[in-house]
PDB file of C-alpha atoms in Angstrom:
ATOM      1  CA  MET A  29     -12.729  59.516 -30.108  1.00 86.00           C
ATOM      2  CA  GLN A  30      -9.679  60.357 -28.063  1.00 87.00           C
ATOM      3  CA  SER A  31      -7.288  58.676 -30.476  1.00 90.00           C
ATOM      4  CA  SER A  32      -4.459  60.729 -31.885  1.00 89.00           C
ATOM      5  CA  GLU A  33      -5.601  59.877 -35.416  1.00 92.00           C
ATOM      6  CA  ILE A  34      -8.944  61.607 -34.916  1.00 94.00           C
ATOM      7  CA  LEU A  35      -7.592  64.450 -32.786  1.00 95.00           C
ATOM      8  CA  ASN A  36      -4.770  65.165 -35.279  1.00 94.00           C
ATOM      9  CA  ASP A  37      -7.414  65.585 -37.991  1.00 95.00           C
ATOM     10  CA  VAL A  38      -9.411  67.927 -35.731  1.00 95.00           C
ATOM     11  CA  VAL A  39      -6.318  69.975 -34.825  1.00 94.00           C
ATOM     12  CA  ASP A  40      -5.451  70.339 -38.519  1.00 94.00           C
ATOM     13  CA  LYS A  41      -9.025  71.043 -39.612  1.00 95.00           C
ATOM     14  CA  LEU A  42      -9.612  73.773 -37.020  1.00 95.00           C
ATOM     15  CA  ASP A  43      -5.948  74.924 -36.949  1.00 92.00           C
ATOM     16  CA  LEU A  44      -5.894  74.584 -33.165  1.00 93.00           C
ATOM     17  CA  THR A  45      -2.126  75.177 -32.990  1.00 91.00           C
ATOM     18  CA  THR A  46      -3.023  78.877 -33.189  1.00 90.00           C
ATOM     19  CA  ASP A  47      -5.590  78.663 -30.372  1.00 92.00           C
ATOM     20  CA  PRO A  48      -4.042  80.502 -27.371  1.00 92.00           C
ATOM     21  CA  PHE A  49      -6.196  78.550 -24.894  1.00 93.00           C
ATOM     22  CA  LEU A  50      -4.737  75.215 -26.050  1.00 93.00           C
ATOM     23  CA  TYR A  51      -1.200  76.180 -27.070  1.00 90.00           C
ATOM     24  CA  LYS A  52       1.063  79.094 -26.160  1.00 86.00           C
ATOM     25  CA  GLY A  53       4.503  77.724 -27.066  1.00 80.00           C
ATOM     26  CA  LYS A  54       6.828  78.174 -30.009  1.00 83.00           C
ATOM     27  CA  LEU A  55       7.653  74.600 -31.040  1.00 84.00           C
ATOM     28  CA  PRO A  56       8.040  73.184 -34.558  1.00 85.00           C
ATOM     29  CA  LYS A  57       4.736  72.357 -36.241  1.00 82.00           C
ATOM     30  CA  ASP A  58       4.804  68.577 -35.549  1.00 81.00           C
ATOM     31  CA  LEU A  59       5.666  69.040 -31.891  1.00 91.00           C
ATOM     32  CA  ALA A  60       3.128  71.845 -31.567  1.00 91.00           C
ATOM     33  CA  ARG A  61       0.418  69.564 -32.999  1.00 90.00           C
ATOM     34  CA  ALA A  62       1.351  66.834 -30.510  1.00 92.00           C
ATOM     35  CA  ALA A  63       1.173  69.354 -27.652  1.00 94.00           C
ATOM     36  CA  VAL A  64      -2.245  70.577 -28.825  1.00 94.00           C
ATOM     37  CA  VAL A  65      -3.524  66.976 -29.146  1.00 94.00           C
ATOM     38  CA  GLY A  66      -2.449  66.437 -25.534  1.00 94.00           C
ATOM     39  CA  ALA A  67      -4.252  69.623 -24.470  1.00 95.00           C
ATOM     40  CA  VAL A  68      -7.406  68.599 -26.367  1.00 95.00           C
ATOM     41  CA  GLN A  69      -7.322  65.195 -24.670  1.00 95.00           C
ATOM     42  CA  LYS A  70      -6.957  66.933 -21.309  1.00 95.00           C
ATOM     43  CA  HIS A  71      -9.984  69.209 -21.892  1.00 95.00           C
ATOM     44  CA  LEU A  72     -12.167  66.561 -23.566  1.00 95.00           C
ATOM     45  CA  LYS A  73     -14.618  64.546 -21.511  1.00 95.00           C
ATOM     46  CA  ILE A  74     -16.582  61.655 -23.033  1.00 93.00           C
ATOM     47  CA  GLU A  75     -19.384  59.973 -21.095  1.00 93.00           C
ATOM     48  CA  ARG A  76     -22.002  57.409 -21.894  1.00 91.00           C
ATOM     49  CA  SER A  77     -25.585  58.532 -21.386  1.00 89.00           C
ATOM     50  CA  GLY A  78     -27.050  55.995 -18.964  1.00 89.00           C
ATOM     51  CA  GLN A  79     -27.339  52.487 -20.361  1.00 90.00           C
ATOM     52  CA  SER A  80     -27.657  53.714 -23.954  1.00 91.00           C
ATOM     53  CA  TYR A  81     -25.083  53.857 -26.715  1.00 89.00           C
ATOM     54  CA  ILE A  82     -25.317  57.646 -26.804  1.00 91.00           C
ATOM     55  CA  LEU A  83     -22.111  59.476 -25.969  1.00 91.00           C
ATOM     56  CA  ILE A  84     -21.896  62.938 -24.463  1.00 93.00           C
ATOM     57  CA  LEU A  85     -18.871  64.984 -25.508  1.00 93.00           C
ATOM     58  CA  THR A  86     -17.896  67.918 -23.346  1.00 93.00           C
ATOM     59  CA  PHE A  87     -14.992  70.180 -24.210  1.00 94.00           C
ATOM     60  CA  LYS A  88     -13.762  72.822 -21.755  1.00 95.00           C
ATOM     61  CA  HIS A  89     -12.653  76.015 -23.465  1.00 95.00           C
ATOM     62  CA  ALA A  90     -12.538  79.678 -22.499  1.00 94.00           C
ATOM     63  CA  ASP A  91     -14.822  80.440 -25.469  1.00 94.00           C
ATOM     64  CA  ALA A  92     -18.013  78.334 -25.215  1.00 94.00           C
ATOM     65  CA  ALA A  93     -18.752  78.571 -28.951  1.00 95.00           C
ATOM     66  CA  ARG A  94     -15.197  77.449 -29.789  1.00 95.00           C
ATOM     67  CA  GLY A  95     -15.528  74.561 -27.298  1.00 95.00           C
ATOM     68  CA  ALA A  96     -18.803  73.474 -28.926  1.00 95.00           C
ATOM     69  CA  LEU A  97     -17.209  73.685 -32.368  1.00 96.00           C
ATOM     70  CA  ILE A  98     -14.284  71.527 -31.242  1.00 96.00           C
ATOM     71  CA  ALA A  99     -16.619  68.935 -29.646  1.00 95.00           C
ATOM     72  CA  ASN A 100     -18.833  68.824 -32.754  1.00 96.00           C
ATOM     73  CA  THR A 101     -15.804  68.520 -35.035  1.00 96.00           C
ATOM     74  CA  ILE A 102     -14.460  65.639 -32.936  1.00 96.00           C
ATOM     75  CA  ALA A 103     -17.831  63.861 -33.170  1.00 95.00           C
ATOM     76  CA  SER A 104     -18.180  64.396 -36.933  1.00 96.00           C
ATOM     77  CA  THR A 105     -14.572  63.319 -37.573  1.00 96.00           C
ATOM     78  CA  TYR A 106     -15.128  60.192 -35.488  1.00 95.00           C
ATOM     79  CA  LEU A 107     -18.331  59.325 -37.373  1.00 95.00           C
ATOM     80  CA  LYS A 108     -16.597  59.959 -40.695  1.00 95.00           C
ATOM     81  CA  LYS A 109     -13.722  57.630 -39.744  1.00 95.00           C
ATOM     82  CA  ILE A 110     -16.181  54.930 -38.630  1.00 94.00           C
ATOM     83  CA  HIS A 111     -18.067  55.259 -41.917  1.00 95.00           C
ATOM     84  CA  GLU A 112     -14.821  55.062 -43.915  1.00 94.00           C
ATOM     85  CA  ALA A 113     -13.677  51.986 -41.973  1.00 93.00           C
ATOM     86  CA  ARG A 114     -16.981  50.216 -42.554  1.00 94.00           C
ATOM     87  CA  SER A 115     -16.977  51.201 -46.206  1.00 94.00           C
ATOM     88  CA  ASP A 116     -13.423  49.893 -46.625  1.00 93.00           C
ATOM     89  CA  ALA A 117     -14.335  46.634 -44.898  1.00 94.00           C
ATOM     90  CA  SER A 118     -17.401  46.304 -47.099  1.00 93.00           C
ATOM     91  CA  ASN A 119     -15.340  46.950 -50.233  1.00 93.00           C
ATOM     92  CA  ARG A 120     -12.732  44.373 -49.175  1.00 94.00           C
ATOM     93  CA  ALA A 121     -15.449  41.789 -48.478  1.00 94.00           C
ATOM     94  CA  SER A 122     -17.116  42.565 -51.791  1.00 93.00           C
ATOM     95  CA  GLY A 123     -13.808  42.126 -53.604  1.00 93.00           C
ATOM     96  CA  ALA A 124     -13.166  38.826 -51.834  1.00 94.00           C
ATOM     97  CA  PHE A 125     -16.646  37.552 -52.718  1.00 94.00           C
ATOM     98  CA  GLU A 126     -16.153  38.615 -56.308  1.00 94.00           C
ATOM     99  CA  MET A 127     -12.844  36.734 -56.483  1.00 94.00           C
ATOM    100  CA  GLN A 128     -14.463  33.623 -54.988  1.00 95.00           C
ATOM    101  CA  ALA A 129     -17.349  33.817 -57.460  1.00 93.00           C
ATOM    102  CA  THR A 130     -14.909  34.149 -60.360  1.00 94.00           C
ATOM    103  CA  ALA A 131     -12.882  31.176 -59.109  1.00 95.00           C
ATOM    104  CA  LEU A 132     -16.040  29.073 -58.694  1.00 93.00           C
ATOM    105  CA  ALA A 133     -17.249  30.014 -62.179  1.00 94.00           C
ATOM    106  CA  MET A 134     -13.898  28.939 -63.610  1.00 95.00           C
ATOM    107  CA  ARG A 135     -14.134  25.604 -61.749  1.00 95.00           C
ATOM    108  CA  VAL A 136     -17.653  25.020 -63.110  1.00 94.00           C
ATOM    109  CA  ARG A 137     -16.505  25.763 -66.672  1.00 94.00           C
ATOM    110  CA  LYS A 138     -13.535  23.408 -66.236  1.00 95.00           C
ATOM    111  CA  ALA A 139     -15.776  20.649 -64.847  1.00 94.00           C
ATOM    112  CA  GLU A 140     -18.232  21.055 -67.741  1.00 91.00           C
ATOM    113  CA  THR A 141     -15.369  20.896 -70.237  1.00 92.00           C
ATOM    114  CA  GLU A 142     -14.000  17.740 -68.577  1.00 92.00           C
ATOM    115  CA  LEU A 143     -17.479  16.170 -68.589  1.00 87.00           C
ATOM    116  CA  GLU A 144     -17.909  16.840 -72.304  1.00 85.00           C
ATOM    117  CA  SER A 145     -14.421  15.440 -72.942  1.00 89.00           C
ATOM    118  CA  PHE A 146     -15.278  12.290 -70.942  1.00 88.00           C
ATOM    119  CA  LYS A 147     -18.542  11.822 -72.839  1.00 81.00           C
ATOM    120  CA  ALA A 148     -16.751  12.226 -76.173  1.00 83.00           C
ATOM    121  CA  SER A 149     -13.947   9.813 -75.288  1.00 88.00           C
ATOM    122  CA  HIS A 150     -16.403   7.134 -74.111  1.00 82.00           C
ATOM    123  CA  ALA A 151     -18.889   7.626 -76.973  1.00 76.00           C
ATOM    124  CA  LEU A 152     -21.637   8.803 -74.624  1.00 74.00           C
ATOM    125  CA  VAL A 153     -24.225  10.924 -76.389  1.00 68.00           C
ATOM    126  CA  SER A 154     -26.740  13.069 -74.557  1.00 64.00           C
ATOM    127  CA  THR A 155     -30.151  13.747 -76.056  1.00 63.00           C
ATOM    128  CA  GLY A 156     -31.195  16.719 -73.976  1.00 61.00           C
ATOM    129  CA  GLN A 157     -33.682  16.151 -71.159  1.00 62.00           C
ATOM    130  CA  GLN A 158     -33.964  12.424 -71.852  1.00 61.00           C
ATOM    131  CA  GLY A 159     -30.335  11.900 -70.815  1.00 65.00           C
ATOM    132  CA  LEU A 160     -27.636   9.741 -72.322  1.00 69.00           C
ATOM    133  CA  VAL A 161     -28.449   7.361 -75.171  1.00 69.00           C
ATOM    134  CA  ILE A 162     -27.107   4.431 -73.126  1.00 73.00           C
ATOM    135  CA  ASP A 163     -29.476   5.330 -70.276  1.00 76.00           C
ATOM    136  CA  GLN A 164     -32.386   5.396 -72.735  1.00 77.00           C
ATOM    137  CA  GLN A 165     -31.357   1.969 -74.076  1.00 81.00           C
ATOM    138  CA  VAL A 166     -31.149   0.497 -70.571  1.00 85.00           C
ATOM    139  CA  GLU A 167     -34.578   1.926 -69.773  1.00 86.00           C
ATOM    140  CA  GLY A 168     -35.979   0.359 -72.971  1.00 84.00           C
ATOM    141  CA  VAL A 169     -34.509  -3.041 -72.117  1.00 89.00           C
ATOM    142  CA  ASN A 170     -35.956  -2.773 -68.589  1.00 89.00           C
ATOM    143  CA  LYS A 171     -39.400  -2.034 -70.017  1.00 91.00           C
ATOM    144  CA  GLN A 172     -39.124  -5.044 -72.349  1.00 92.00           C
ATOM    145  CA  LEU A 173     -38.043  -7.258 -69.451  1.00 91.00           C
ATOM    146  CA  ILE A 174     -41.002  -6.119 -67.336  1.00 92.00           C
ATOM    147  CA  ALA A 175     -43.378  -6.760 -70.254  1.00 91.00           C
ATOM    148  CA  ALA A 176     -41.858 -10.245 -70.773  1.00 90.00           C
ATOM    149  CA  HIS A 177     -42.271 -11.070 -67.062  1.00 90.00           C
ATOM    150  CA  THR A 178     -45.879  -9.946 -67.202  1.00 92.00           C
ATOM    151  CA  GLU A 179     -46.555 -11.992 -70.336  1.00 92.00           C
ATOM    152  CA  LEU A 180     -44.843 -15.039 -68.801  1.00 91.00           C
ATOM    153  CA  GLY A 181     -47.029 -14.699 -65.706  1.00 90.00           C
ATOM    154  CA  ASN A 182     -50.173 -14.523 -67.866  1.00 90.00           C
ATOM    155  CA  LYS A 183     -49.141 -17.588 -69.925  1.00 92.00           C
ATOM    156  CA  ARG A 184     -48.319 -19.561 -66.765  1.00 90.00           C
ATOM    157  CA  ALA A 185     -51.731 -18.736 -65.357  1.00 88.00           C
ATOM    158  CA  GLY A 186     -53.329 -19.865 -68.622  1.00 86.00           C
ATOM    159  CA  TYR A 187     -51.251 -23.046 -68.655  1.00 86.00           C
ATOM    160  CA  GLU A 188     -52.165 -23.842 -65.061  1.00 84.00           C
ATOM    161  CA  GLN A 189     -55.853 -23.361 -65.846  1.00 82.00           C
ATOM    162  CA  ALA A 190     -55.618 -25.585 -68.904  1.00 80.00           C
ATOM    163  CA  ARG A 191     -53.729 -28.272 -67.006  1.00 78.00           C
ATOM    164  CA  SER A 192     -56.229 -28.268 -64.162  1.00 77.00           C
ATOM    165  CA  LEU A 193     -59.072 -28.615 -66.705  1.00 78.00           C
ATOM    166  CA  SER A 194     -57.475 -31.473 -68.615  1.00 68.00           C
ATOM    167  CA  SER A 195     -56.453 -33.595 -65.660  1.00 57.00           C
ATOM    168  CA  GLY A 196     -59.678 -33.143 -63.737  1.00 54.00           C
ATOM    169  CA  SER A 197     -62.118 -33.471 -66.622  1.00 57.00           C
TER     170      SER A 197
END
């Protein structure tokens, strides 16, 4: 709150270079503003209220209403600057996230294009949810193999029964 950035804005907004309590000299405008900022800093007192985050601004001035106006203007300028800084940071972060999302979307499109190119060059055909044709063929062969093993087991059991009947009877 005591920064020259904020106090320069307050001096300009309230035209404090014409305030006889804060400045009585005849310097050029830039030097006069710097002298008034120094005077404002001298008459400004900022305290924290207990253990809270509440700040108490006190400004000593010959005119109490003018002092209150200066203190309130300092507080509102400070809050405005904080809001602008947060807004700028939020906008920068939003822009960065947007750029990252765009880059990721481009990478996904490139990967999908490369996948389709790979499938085409290796004669791999996809049939929707059922997957690649080759995967379906392998699954079919596996099912046939399982059925053949089951049938072989049944025939062996039948053979063993028949053999035990013929040799024992």
